[in-house]
PDB file of C-alpha atoms in Angstrom:
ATOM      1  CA  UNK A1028      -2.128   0.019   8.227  1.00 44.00           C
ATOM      2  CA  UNK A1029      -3.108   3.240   7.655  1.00 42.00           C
ATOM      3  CA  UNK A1030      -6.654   4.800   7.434  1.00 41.00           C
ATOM      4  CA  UNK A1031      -4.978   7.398   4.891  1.00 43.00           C
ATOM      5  CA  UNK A1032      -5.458   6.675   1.126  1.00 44.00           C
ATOM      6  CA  UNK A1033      -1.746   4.286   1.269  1.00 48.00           C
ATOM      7  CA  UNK A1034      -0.036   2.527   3.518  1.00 51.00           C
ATOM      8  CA  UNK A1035       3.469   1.457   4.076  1.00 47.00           C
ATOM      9  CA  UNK A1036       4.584  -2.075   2.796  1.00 40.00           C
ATOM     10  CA  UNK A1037       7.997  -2.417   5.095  1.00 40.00           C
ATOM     11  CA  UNK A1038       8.723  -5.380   3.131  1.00 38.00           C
ATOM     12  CA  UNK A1039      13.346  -5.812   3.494  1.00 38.00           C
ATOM     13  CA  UNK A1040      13.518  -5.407  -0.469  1.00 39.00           C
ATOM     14  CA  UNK A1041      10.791  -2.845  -1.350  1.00 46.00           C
ATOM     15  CA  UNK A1042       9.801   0.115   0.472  1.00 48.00           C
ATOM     16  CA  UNK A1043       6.357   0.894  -1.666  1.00 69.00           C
ATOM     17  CA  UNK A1044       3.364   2.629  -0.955  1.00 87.00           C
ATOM     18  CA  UNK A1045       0.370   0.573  -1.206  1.00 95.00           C
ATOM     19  CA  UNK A1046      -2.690   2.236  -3.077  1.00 95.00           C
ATOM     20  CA  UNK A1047      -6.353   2.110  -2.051  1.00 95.00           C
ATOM     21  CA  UNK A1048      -6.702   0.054  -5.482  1.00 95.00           C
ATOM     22  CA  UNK A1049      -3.773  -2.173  -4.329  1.00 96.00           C
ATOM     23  CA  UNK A1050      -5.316  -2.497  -0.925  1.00 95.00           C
ATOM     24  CA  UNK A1051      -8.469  -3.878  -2.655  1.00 96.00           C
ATOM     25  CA  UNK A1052      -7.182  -6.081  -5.186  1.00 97.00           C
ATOM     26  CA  UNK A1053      -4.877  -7.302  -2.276  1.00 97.00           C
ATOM     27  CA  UNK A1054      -8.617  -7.967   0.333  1.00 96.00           C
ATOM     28  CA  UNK A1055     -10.299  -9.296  -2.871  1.00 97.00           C
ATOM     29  CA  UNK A1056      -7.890 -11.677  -3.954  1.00 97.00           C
ATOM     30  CA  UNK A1057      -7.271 -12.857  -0.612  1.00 96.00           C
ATOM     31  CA  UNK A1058     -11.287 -12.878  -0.492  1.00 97.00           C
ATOM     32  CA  UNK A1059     -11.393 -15.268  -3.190  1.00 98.00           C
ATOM     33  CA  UNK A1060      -8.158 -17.662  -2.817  1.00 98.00           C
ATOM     34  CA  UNK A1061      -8.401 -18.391   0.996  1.00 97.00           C
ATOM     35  CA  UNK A1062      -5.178 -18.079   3.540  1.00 94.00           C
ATOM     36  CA  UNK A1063      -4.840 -21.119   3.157  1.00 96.00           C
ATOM     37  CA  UNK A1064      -4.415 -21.703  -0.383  1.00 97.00           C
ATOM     38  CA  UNK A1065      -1.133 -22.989  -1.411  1.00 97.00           C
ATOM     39  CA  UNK A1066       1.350 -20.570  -2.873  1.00 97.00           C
ATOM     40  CA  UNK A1067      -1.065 -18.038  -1.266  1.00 98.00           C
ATOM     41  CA  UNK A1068       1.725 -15.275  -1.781  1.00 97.00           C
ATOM     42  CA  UNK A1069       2.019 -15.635  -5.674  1.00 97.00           C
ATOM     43  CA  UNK A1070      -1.708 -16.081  -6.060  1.00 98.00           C
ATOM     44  CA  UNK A1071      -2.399 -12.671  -4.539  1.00 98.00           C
ATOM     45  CA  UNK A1072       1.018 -10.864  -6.112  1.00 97.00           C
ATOM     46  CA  UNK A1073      -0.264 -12.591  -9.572  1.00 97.00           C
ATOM     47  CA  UNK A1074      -3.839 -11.558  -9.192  1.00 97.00           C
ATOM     48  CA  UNK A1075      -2.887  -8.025  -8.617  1.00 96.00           C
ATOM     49  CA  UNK A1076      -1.249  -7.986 -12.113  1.00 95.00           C
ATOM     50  CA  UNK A1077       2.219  -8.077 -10.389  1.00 91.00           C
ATOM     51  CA  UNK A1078       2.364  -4.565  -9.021  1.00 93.00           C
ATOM     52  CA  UNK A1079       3.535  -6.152  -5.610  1.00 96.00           C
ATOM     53  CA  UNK A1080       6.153  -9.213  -5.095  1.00 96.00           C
ATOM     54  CA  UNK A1081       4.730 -12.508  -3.471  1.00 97.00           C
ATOM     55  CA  UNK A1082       7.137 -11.009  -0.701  1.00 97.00           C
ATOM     56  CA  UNK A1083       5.495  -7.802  -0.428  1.00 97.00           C
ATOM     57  CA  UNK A1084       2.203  -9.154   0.003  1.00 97.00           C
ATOM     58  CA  UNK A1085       3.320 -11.954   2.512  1.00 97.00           C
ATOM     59  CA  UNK A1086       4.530  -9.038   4.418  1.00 97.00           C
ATOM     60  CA  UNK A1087       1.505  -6.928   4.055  1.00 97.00           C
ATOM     61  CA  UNK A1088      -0.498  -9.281   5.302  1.00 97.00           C
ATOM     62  CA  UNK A1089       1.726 -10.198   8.487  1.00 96.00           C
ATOM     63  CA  UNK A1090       1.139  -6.006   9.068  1.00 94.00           C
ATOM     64  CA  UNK A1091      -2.233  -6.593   8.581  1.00 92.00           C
ATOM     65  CA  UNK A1092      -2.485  -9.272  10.900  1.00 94.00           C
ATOM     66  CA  UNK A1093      -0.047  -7.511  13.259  1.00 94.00           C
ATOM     67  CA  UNK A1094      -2.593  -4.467  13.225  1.00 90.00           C
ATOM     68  CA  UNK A1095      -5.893  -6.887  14.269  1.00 89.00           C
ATOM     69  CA  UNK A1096      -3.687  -8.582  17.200  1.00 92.00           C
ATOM     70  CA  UNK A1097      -2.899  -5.122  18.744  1.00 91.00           C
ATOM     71  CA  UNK A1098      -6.468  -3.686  18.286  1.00 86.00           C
ATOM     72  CA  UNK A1099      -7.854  -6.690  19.828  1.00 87.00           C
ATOM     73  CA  UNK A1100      -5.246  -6.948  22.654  1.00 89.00           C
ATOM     74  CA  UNK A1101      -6.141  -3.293  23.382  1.00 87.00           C
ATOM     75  CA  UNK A1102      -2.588  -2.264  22.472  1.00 89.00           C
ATOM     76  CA  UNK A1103      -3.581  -0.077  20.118  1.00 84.00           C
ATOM     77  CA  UNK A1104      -7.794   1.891  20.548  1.00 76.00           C
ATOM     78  CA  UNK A1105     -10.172   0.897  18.408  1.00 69.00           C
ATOM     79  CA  UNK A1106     -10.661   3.171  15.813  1.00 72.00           C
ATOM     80  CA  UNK A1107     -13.259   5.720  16.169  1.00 76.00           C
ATOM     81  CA  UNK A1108     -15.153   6.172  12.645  1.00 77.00           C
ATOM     82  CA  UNK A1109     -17.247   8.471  11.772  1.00 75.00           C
ATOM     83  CA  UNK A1110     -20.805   6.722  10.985  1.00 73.00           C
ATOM     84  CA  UNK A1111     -24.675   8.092  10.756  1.00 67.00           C
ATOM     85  CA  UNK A1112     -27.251   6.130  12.056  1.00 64.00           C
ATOM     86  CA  UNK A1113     -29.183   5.059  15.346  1.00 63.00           C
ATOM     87  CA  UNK A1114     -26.402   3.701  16.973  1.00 61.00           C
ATOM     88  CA  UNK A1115     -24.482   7.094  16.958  1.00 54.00           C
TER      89      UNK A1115
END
C-alpha cells in the first residue's frame, strides 16, 4: 500500500482505487470484527456500505499483509516518516 492518499486494490475483477475514507472504514471494521470472524470478507465489504466486494477486501488485506511480511523481512526499508519530538 501506498503512503499517497489511495492505493491500488489489484483484486482479478476490479481494478479500484481505494480512498483514505475506504482505507479507514476498511482498518476500523477489521478493528472491530476480528480476522478471525467468520465471513470476515462480507462483514468488512458490508460495513463499508458496499463500496468494495467481499473479494476486494479479501484481497486488500492479503496486500496489506503482503506489505508487513516484506517490511519485516527487510525486503522492502522501513518507512522513514516525518515525526517531531525527542526521539528525532
Amino acid at each position: 500500500m501506498s503512503s499517497g492518499s489511495s492505493s491500488r486494490s489489484t483484486s482479478p475483477s476490479s481494478d479500484s482505487e481505494w480512498s483514505k475514507k475506504e482505507n479507514k472504514m476498511f482498518e476500523e471494521a477489521l478493528a472491530y470484527y476480528g480476522v478471525s470472524a467468520p465471513n470476515l470478507w462480507e462483514k468488512v465489504a458490508s460495513a463499508m456500505g458496499g463500496t468494495k466486494s467481499a473479494e476486494e477486501v479479501r484481497r486488500h488485506f492479503q496486500l496489506l499483509i503482503d506489505d508487513v511480511d516484506n517490511i519485516e523481512h527487510g525486503r522492502i526499508p522501513f518507512p522513514k516518516y516525518k515525526t517531531q519530538g525527542f526521539w528525532t
